Tab-separated table of C-alpha atoms and ligand atoms in Angstrom:
chain	number	residue	atom	x	y	z
A	4	MET	CA	79.454	100.649	-14.169
A	5	ALA	CA	79.381	98.906	-10.840
A	6	ALA	CA	79.999	95.452	-9.155
A	7	GLY	CA	78.465	92.737	-9.921
A	8	LYS	CA	78.319	93.423	-13.170
A	9	ILE	CA	81.089	92.834	-15.435
A	10	ILE	CA	81.741	89.261	-15.031
A	11	ASN	CA	79.700	87.651	-17.371
A	12	GLU	CA	79.304	83.879	-18.395
A	13	LYS	CA	81.218	84.535	-21.791
A	14	SER	CA	83.913	86.374	-19.362
A	15	LEU	CA	84.018	83.676	-16.685
A	16	THR	CA	84.276	80.974	-19.406
A	17	PHE	CA	87.164	82.195	-20.325
A	18	LEU	CA	88.751	82.799	-16.435
A	19	GLU	CA	88.578	78.865	-15.982
A	20	LYS	CA	89.952	78.249	-19.396
A	21	TYR	CA	92.652	80.270	-19.242
A	22	LEU	CA	93.297	79.066	-15.518
A	23	ASN	CA	93.407	75.770	-16.061
A	24	ASN	CA	95.906	75.531	-18.785
A	25	PRO	CA	98.854	75.180	-17.448
A	26	SER	CA	101.294	77.714	-17.961
A	27	PRO	CA	104.656	77.315	-16.431
A	28	THR	CA	107.477	79.942	-16.343
A	29	GLY	CA	109.252	80.104	-20.401
A	30	TYR	CA	106.255	77.884	-21.151
A	31	GLU	CA	103.744	80.214	-22.070
A	32	TRP	CA	102.424	80.026	-25.635
A	33	GLU	CA	99.154	78.141	-25.133
A	34	GLY	CA	98.069	80.709	-22.586
A	35	GLN	CA	98.980	83.506	-24.642
A	36	LYS	CA	96.684	82.033	-27.534
A	37	ILE	CA	93.702	81.694	-25.040
A	38	TRP	CA	93.868	85.142	-23.760
A	39	MET	CA	95.009	86.641	-27.295
A	40	GLU	CA	91.673	84.662	-28.654
A	41	TYR	CA	89.616	86.156	-26.544
A	42	LEU	CA	90.665	89.809	-26.555
A	43	LYS	CA	90.544	89.688	-30.553
A	44	PRO	CA	87.133	91.467	-30.884
A	45	TYR	CA	88.311	94.776	-28.809
A	46	VAL	CA	91.748	95.109	-29.881
A	47	ASP	CA	93.101	96.268	-33.324
A	48	ASP	CA	96.369	94.501	-33.117
A	49	PHE	CA	98.637	92.325	-31.399
A	50	ILE	CA	102.793	92.052	-31.001
A	51	THR	CA	104.429	88.850	-29.442
A	52	ASP	CA	107.724	89.075	-28.222
A	53	THR	CA	110.522	85.709	-28.952
A	54	TYR	CA	110.158	84.657	-25.253
A	55	GLY	CA	106.174	84.592	-25.705
A	56	THR	CA	105.108	88.534	-24.293
A	57	ALA	CA	101.590	89.382	-25.873
A	58	VAL	CA	100.310	92.934	-26.541
A	59	ALA	CA	96.798	93.499	-27.593
A	60	VAL	CA	97.011	97.127	-28.875
A	61	ILE	CA	94.252	99.317	-29.170
A	62	ASN	CA	95.104	102.464	-31.370
A	63	PRO	CA	98.839	101.291	-32.530
A	64	ASP	CA	99.397	104.276	-34.379
A	65	ALA	CA	99.189	107.021	-31.509
A	66	LYS	CA	102.801	107.754	-30.428
A	67	TYR	CA	101.704	108.309	-26.718
A	68	LYS	CA	101.638	105.124	-24.939
A	69	VAL	CA	99.603	103.687	-22.453
A	70	VAL	CA	100.320	100.024	-20.660
A	71	ILE	CA	98.063	98.126	-18.614
A	72	GLU	CA	99.592	95.184	-17.601
A	73	GLY	CA	99.442	91.426	-15.785
A	74	HIS	CA	101.879	88.529	-16.067
A	75	SER	CA	101.180	85.348	-17.643
A	76	ASP	CA	103.327	82.556	-15.926
A	77	GLU	CA	102.773	80.178	-13.019
A	78	ILE	CA	105.671	78.901	-10.520
A	79	SER	CA	106.612	75.348	-11.576
A	80	TRP	CA	109.017	73.181	-10.650
A	81	TYR	CA	112.007	71.378	-13.115
A	82	VAL	CA	112.990	67.705	-12.203
A	83	ASN	CA	116.524	67.657	-11.790
A	84	TYR	CA	117.834	64.768	-10.676
A	85	ILE	CA	116.706	60.830	-10.987
A	86	THR	CA	117.213	58.274	-8.629
A	87	ASP	CA	117.904	54.646	-9.626
A	88	ASN	CA	114.703	53.727	-8.534
A	89	GLY	CA	113.194	56.117	-10.660
A	90	LEU	CA	111.921	58.655	-8.417
A	91	LEU	CA	112.583	62.914	-9.355
A	92	TYR	CA	114.277	65.181	-7.190
A	93	VAL	CA	113.527	68.868	-8.047
A	94	ILE	CA	114.349	71.984	-8.374
A	95	ARG	CA	112.551	75.636	-8.403
A	96	ASN	CA	111.041	77.387	-12.078
A	97	GLY	CA	109.721	80.488	-9.317
A	98	GLY	CA	108.852	80.885	-5.744
A	99	SER	CA	106.962	77.141	-5.633
A	100	ASP	CA	106.842	76.317	-2.186
A	101	HIS	CA	108.257	72.892	-0.775
A	102	GLN	CA	105.652	72.945	2.421
A	103	ILE	CA	103.101	72.224	0.310
A	104	ALA	CA	104.477	69.395	-1.919
A	105	PRO	CA	103.708	66.371	-0.029
A	106	SER	CA	100.807	64.311	-1.042
A	107	LYS	CA	99.462	66.303	-4.186
A	108	TRP	CA	99.425	65.169	-7.930
A	109	VAL	CA	101.802	66.586	-10.089
A	110	ASN	CA	101.665	67.163	-13.979
A	111	ILE	CA	104.821	66.688	-15.628
A	112	HIS	CA	105.162	68.212	-19.386
A	113	THR	CA	107.373	65.913	-21.982
A	114	LYS	CA	107.469	66.323	-24.950
A	115	ASN	CA	104.200	63.493	-25.411
A	116	GLY	CA	101.999	65.591	-23.471
A	117	ILE	CA	101.292	65.056	-19.374
A	118	VAL	CA	103.093	62.326	-17.524
A	119	LYS	CA	101.200	62.021	-14.258
A	120	GLY	CA	102.889	61.846	-10.967
A	121	VAL	CA	102.598	62.492	-6.992
A	122	PHE	CA	104.876	63.299	-4.318
A	123	GLY	CA	105.820	61.175	-1.705
A	124	TRP	CA	106.227	61.063	1.554
A	125	PRO	CA	107.259	58.658	4.519
A	126	ALA	CA	103.987	57.314	6.586
A	127	ILE	CA	103.782	58.674	9.994
A	128	HIS	CA	104.003	55.611	11.549
A	129	THR	CA	107.693	55.500	10.023
A	130	ARG	CA	108.437	58.959	10.787
A	131	ASP	CA	110.463	59.596	14.104
A	132	LYS	CA	108.830	61.664	15.818
A	133	ALA	CA	111.550	62.910	18.119
A	134	LYS	CA	112.233	64.780	15.712
A	135	GLU	CA	109.657	65.206	12.697
A	136	GLU	CA	111.490	66.154	9.071
A	137	THR	CA	109.631	69.664	7.794
A	138	PRO	CA	109.201	69.114	3.543
A	139	LYS	CA	112.426	70.670	2.221
A	140	ILE	CA	113.356	71.003	-1.302
A	141	GLU	CA	115.788	68.493	-0.784
A	142	ASN	CA	114.040	65.680	0.379
A	143	ILE	CA	110.961	66.249	-1.693
A	144	PHE	CA	110.496	63.901	-4.331
A	145	ILE	CA	107.453	62.700	-7.410
A	146	ASP	CA	106.983	59.006	-8.040
A	147	ILE	CA	105.283	58.780	-11.485
A	148	GLY	CA	105.229	54.866	-10.570
A	149	ALA	CA	108.321	53.567	-12.302
A	150	LYS	CA	110.640	51.204	-11.587
A	151	ASP	CA	113.712	52.252	-12.199
A	152	LYS	CA	116.247	55.290	-14.269
A	153	GLU	CA	115.399	53.761	-17.154
A	154	GLU	CA	112.003	52.886	-17.169
A	155	VAL	CA	111.591	56.721	-16.518
A	156	GLU	CA	113.157	57.431	-19.506
A	157	LYS	CA	110.782	55.659	-21.491
A	158	MET	CA	108.021	57.643	-19.913
A	159	GLY	CA	109.706	60.788	-22.000
A	160	VAL	CA	110.163	62.299	-18.516
A	161	HIS	CA	114.078	63.599	-18.232
A	162	VAL	CA	116.253	66.504	-16.432
A	163	GLY	CA	114.309	69.615	-17.489
A	164	CYS	CA	111.275	69.134	-18.005
A	165	VAL	CA	108.755	71.692	-15.684
A	166	ILE	CA	105.984	70.636	-13.159
A	167	THR	CA	102.449	71.889	-12.579
A	168	TYR	CA	99.515	71.288	-10.480
A	169	PRO	CA	97.118	70.231	-11.941
A	170	ASP	CA	94.045	71.947	-9.348
A	171	GLU	CA	91.588	73.639	-11.120
A	172	PHE	CA	89.058	77.025	-11.260
A	173	HIS	CA	86.356	76.454	-8.501
A	174	THR	CA	84.028	78.923	-6.644
A	175	LEU	CA	83.965	78.694	-2.573
A	176	ASN	CA	81.466	80.046	-0.687
A	177	LYS	CA	79.375	81.880	-4.340
A	178	ASP	CA	81.914	84.861	-4.226
A	179	LYS	CA	85.422	84.202	-3.626
A	180	PHE	CA	87.287	82.371	-6.589
A	181	VAL	CA	90.106	79.211	-5.770
A	182	CYS	CA	92.721	78.161	-8.124
A	183	ARG	CA	96.374	77.523	-8.566
A	184	ALA	CA	97.977	80.304	-10.801
A	185	LEU	CA	95.518	82.818	-9.650
A	186	ASP	CA	99.038	84.560	-9.561
A	187	ASN	CA	99.124	86.047	-11.808
A	188	ARG	CA	96.271	84.407	-14.782
A	189	VAL	CA	93.670	87.050	-12.827
A	190	GLY	CA	96.059	89.826	-13.990
A	191	GLY	CA	95.669	88.985	-17.364
A	192	PHE	CA	91.497	88.533	-16.902
A	193	MET	CA	90.921	92.143	-15.729
A	194	ILE	CA	93.547	94.000	-18.086
A	195	ALA	CA	91.708	92.147	-20.370
A	196	GLU	CA	87.887	92.645	-18.692
A	197	VAL	CA	89.131	96.246	-19.618
A	198	ALA	CA	90.021	96.118	-23.438
A	199	ARG	CA	85.939	94.305	-23.851
A	200	LEU	CA	84.480	97.304	-21.326
A	201	LEU	CA	86.402	99.863	-23.489
A	202	HIS	CA	85.221	98.368	-26.512
A	203	GLU	CA	81.029	97.433	-25.194
A	204	ASN	CA	81.066	100.867	-24.258
A	205	LYS	CA	82.466	102.345	-27.259
A	206	LYS	CA	85.537	104.445	-25.343
A	207	GLU	CA	87.595	106.516	-27.450
A	208	LEU	CA	91.034	106.731	-25.996
A	209	PRO	CA	93.378	109.222	-27.170
A	210	PHE	CA	96.369	107.160	-27.415
A	211	GLY	CA	97.814	104.302	-27.693
A	212	LEU	CA	96.169	101.395	-25.520
A	213	TYR	CA	99.228	98.923	-24.555
A	214	ILE	CA	97.484	95.417	-23.071
A	215	THR	CA	100.357	93.844	-22.150
A	216	ASN	CA	100.882	89.893	-20.480
A	217	SER	CA	104.613	88.950	-19.841
A	218	VAL	CA	105.861	86.197	-19.411
A	219	GLN	CA	108.840	85.147	-16.720
A	220	GLU	CA	107.576	87.489	-14.057
A	221	GLU	CA	107.824	84.665	-11.615
A	222	ILE	CA	111.982	84.488	-12.252
A	223	GLY	CA	112.167	88.108	-11.440
A	224	LEU	CA	110.586	90.534	-13.991
A	225	ARG	CA	111.974	89.190	-17.360
A	226	GLY	CA	109.049	89.255	-19.657
A	227	ALA	CA	107.989	92.854	-19.031
A	228	GLU	CA	111.980	93.777	-18.485
A	229	MET	CA	111.892	93.104	-22.819
A	230	ILE	CA	108.210	93.774	-23.616
A	231	THR	CA	109.266	97.420	-22.016
A	232	GLN	CA	111.608	98.226	-24.224
A	233	THR	CA	109.573	96.922	-27.854
A	234	ILE	CA	106.954	99.106	-26.147
A	235	LYS	CA	109.002	102.048	-24.920
A	236	PRO	CA	105.549	103.598	-23.109
A	237	ASN	CA	104.796	106.627	-21.261
A	238	VAL	CA	102.825	104.976	-18.840
A	239	ALA	CA	102.587	101.717	-17.494
A	240	ILE	CA	99.256	100.340	-14.479
A	241	VAL	CA	100.754	96.784	-13.359
A	242	THR	CA	98.359	94.841	-11.917
A	243	ASP	CA	99.072	91.402	-9.744
A	244	VAL	CA	98.398	89.779	-6.713
A	245	CYS	CA	99.464	90.743	-3.167
A	246	HIS	CA	98.897	89.148	0.340
A	247	ASP	CA	95.237	88.894	2.714
A	248	THR	CA	96.943	89.300	5.971
A	249	THR	CA	93.920	88.224	7.862
A	250	THR	CA	94.200	84.827	8.181
A	251	PRO	CA	96.806	82.855	10.963
A	252	MET	CA	100.131	83.144	11.162
A	253	ILE	CA	101.149	86.054	8.834
A	254	ASP	CA	102.189	89.067	11.417
A	255	LYS	CA	100.378	92.727	10.252
A	256	LYS	CA	103.203	94.746	12.012
A	257	LYS	CA	105.550	93.399	9.329
A	258	GLU	CA	103.243	92.676	5.880
A	259	GLY	CA	100.054	94.988	6.529
A	260	GLU	CA	96.729	94.914	6.659
A	261	ILE	CA	95.064	93.951	3.818
A	262	LEU	CA	91.431	91.647	3.396
A	263	ILE	CA	89.722	90.283	0.731
A	264	GLY	CA	86.567	91.693	-0.756
A	265	SER	CA	87.935	95.190	0.999
A	266	GLY	CA	89.309	96.588	-2.492
A	267	PRO	CA	92.086	96.736	-4.600
A	268	VAL	CA	95.465	97.411	-3.494
A	269	VAL	CA	97.058	100.780	-3.988
A	270	SER	CA	101.135	100.400	-3.381
A	271	TYR	CA	103.261	102.797	-2.191
A	272	ALA	CA	107.068	102.531	-3.075
A	273	PRO	CA	109.823	104.295	-5.040
A	274	ALA	CA	108.643	102.660	-8.402
A	275	VAL	CA	105.615	104.236	-8.446
A	276	GLN	CA	105.314	107.041	-9.806
A	277	ASN	CA	103.247	109.739	-7.008
A	278	LYS	CA	101.061	111.814	-9.565
A	279	LEU	CA	99.729	108.825	-11.440
A	280	ARG	CA	99.083	107.232	-7.818
A	281	GLU	CA	97.249	110.143	-6.710
A	282	ARG	CA	95.423	109.889	-10.142
A	283	ILE	CA	94.481	106.622	-9.936
A	284	LEU	CA	93.574	106.944	-5.706
A	285	GLU	CA	90.926	110.089	-6.478
A	286	THR	CA	89.610	108.055	-9.460
A	287	ALA	CA	88.759	105.440	-6.765
A	288	GLU	CA	87.651	108.692	-4.859
A	289	THR	CA	85.289	109.975	-7.032
A	290	LYS	CA	83.446	106.861	-8.710
A	291	LYS	CA	83.024	105.741	-5.157
A	292	ILE	CA	86.094	102.574	-5.320
A	293	PRO	CA	86.885	101.023	-2.649
A	294	PHE	CA	90.618	100.638	-2.235
A	295	GLN	CA	93.113	100.025	0.200
A	296	ARG	CA	96.726	100.860	0.853
A	297	LEU	CA	99.673	98.988	1.037
A	298	ALA	CA	103.584	100.253	1.234
A	299	ALA	CA	106.837	98.626	-0.308
A	300	SER	CA	110.155	98.827	0.801
A	301	ARG	CA	113.014	99.307	-1.636
A	302	TYR	CA	110.739	97.010	-4.949
A	303	THR	CA	107.827	96.160	-5.263
A	304	GLY	CA	108.674	92.593	-6.288
A	305	THR	CA	106.352	93.268	-9.330
A	306	ASP	CA	106.827	93.976	-13.036
A	307	THR	CA	105.873	97.600	-11.300
A	308	ASP	CA	110.033	97.781	-11.155
A	309	ALA	CA	110.741	96.284	-14.540
A	310	PHE	CA	108.499	99.070	-16.429
A	311	ALA	CA	109.092	102.176	-14.037
A	312	TYR	CA	112.840	101.475	-14.355
A	313	SER	CA	113.098	101.311	-17.820
A	314	ASN	CA	113.603	104.139	-21.422
A	315	GLY	CA	114.748	106.836	-18.665
A	316	GLY	CA	111.913	106.147	-15.996
A	317	VAL	CA	107.942	105.570	-17.392
A	318	ALA	CA	105.418	106.492	-15.140
A	319	SER	CA	104.210	103.349	-13.714
A	320	ALA	CA	101.612	102.521	-10.591
A	321	LEU	CA	100.684	99.259	-9.261
A	322	ILE	CA	96.687	98.048	-8.707
A	323	SER	CA	96.453	94.722	-6.984
A	324	LEU	CA	94.478	92.321	-6.603
A	325	PRO	CA	94.577	90.498	-2.404
A	326	LEU	CA	94.878	87.225	-2.148
A	327	ARG	CA	95.139	84.362	0.304
A	328	TYR	CA	97.567	81.465	0.161
A	329	MET	CA	99.484	82.717	-2.469
A	330	HIS	CA	101.948	79.948	-4.507
A	331	THR	CA	100.059	77.360	-3.257
A	332	THR	CA	97.273	74.914	-5.191
A	333	VAL	CA	94.178	77.137	-3.189
A	334	GLU	CA	94.528	80.694	-4.070
A	335	THR	CA	91.810	82.615	-3.181
A	336	VAL	CA	89.972	85.892	-4.474
A	337	HIS	CA	87.001	87.568	-3.849
A	338	LYS	CA	85.199	88.327	-6.985
A	339	ASP	CA	83.763	91.498	-6.215
A	340	ASP	CA	87.797	92.592	-5.509
A	341	VAL	CA	88.693	91.429	-9.425
A	342	GLU	CA	85.764	93.475	-10.876
A	343	ASN	CA	86.538	96.702	-8.897
A	344	VAL	CA	90.457	96.322	-9.899
A	345	ILE	CA	88.995	96.239	-13.171
A	346	ARG	CA	86.719	99.294	-12.482
A	347	LEU	CA	90.018	101.409	-11.848
A	348	ILE	CA	92.092	100.410	-14.298
A	349	TYR	CA	89.004	101.092	-16.409
A	350	GLU	CA	87.958	104.578	-15.129
A	351	THR	CA	92.058	105.656	-14.612
A	352	LEU	CA	92.385	105.277	-18.939
A	353	LEU	CA	89.336	107.541	-19.230
A	354	THR	CA	91.180	110.378	-17.429
A	355	ILE	CA	94.617	109.888	-18.736
A	356	LYS	CA	95.382	112.901	-21.585
A	357	GLU	CA	97.669	112.313	-24.911
A	358	GLY	CA	100.976	113.569	-24.105
A	359	GLU	CA	100.716	113.614	-20.278
A	360	THR	CA	103.714	113.871	-18.491
A	361	PHE	CA	102.684	113.087	-14.520
A	362	SER	CA	105.683	115.697	-14.468
A	363	TYR	CA	106.774	117.009	-10.909
A	364	PHE	CA	107.614	120.535	-12.193
A	365	ASP	CA	104.824	121.464	-14.172
B	11	ZN	ZN1	104.177	85.303	-7.489
């Protein structure tokens, strides 16, 4: 199974549809429905929980359980305050970037559907050149074309409405995928592709496989915290995005050296179980899958931490997809990396034996 041969027309159509659908933290269910619809032919069963996490299951009766996981939510804003003249101030729902807001279109999610808006900004002519204001959470604002607060309310917009960017999927120079929310909709895509390949290649696993698309990662790994208690897995292989550090103004001494197109990124961190990580690296070497290494101090900041530190300790590891411009509307990944993450998860799963403990003491 070689890179360049995994993503087909059907899977690309799914990725595009899944990305273009908004899935803000706390409101992930429409995206989960698209994801489950795609997975249906490849799995035996589904689990969903109260907050919207979705799990596709292969071999639901098996005692020994392996999770592969990505997260389904995307960063967004909340309407926080409406001025008398009808402008909206916002707070974050996840790590939304105030610096990129001015002059962006937005979709405000209301009961009656999407209301369009724009992040306004004072014109260059009207600004004090001696002390230019930078965009901050306190000074960015949305204009929805309403003349006052009353009209805002009539349009169905109120405090607590969530706001996403409308930016959709594009391809850059044939092999780069660009979209808002590739973090981490592409993770849900990659684990779904693993399930498809297992099915199409008629691979029988000796364990239960729980393909998990967690909600609420962006505000602190909450969906993973919940679902790991439900599944009680023996092993968890998590995938998320990490930073390409080769574009301007990123300090490699601080962030490490990671480049899109150079392969999946395997993390070293206390939450990563060493024997499981070594299995992933050995698999990469045997199957000639390129990889890069990344070290995390204390926390990985991904759902890996939530799985690792649950249920008395779950052998967990993190395979990341390098990405440029995280939490902007032009997140960029390399298609080869997407395929190689899929390959690495797939090939690693095929090495795991029923009942394996990954113990340091055997
Ligand atoms: Zn994120």
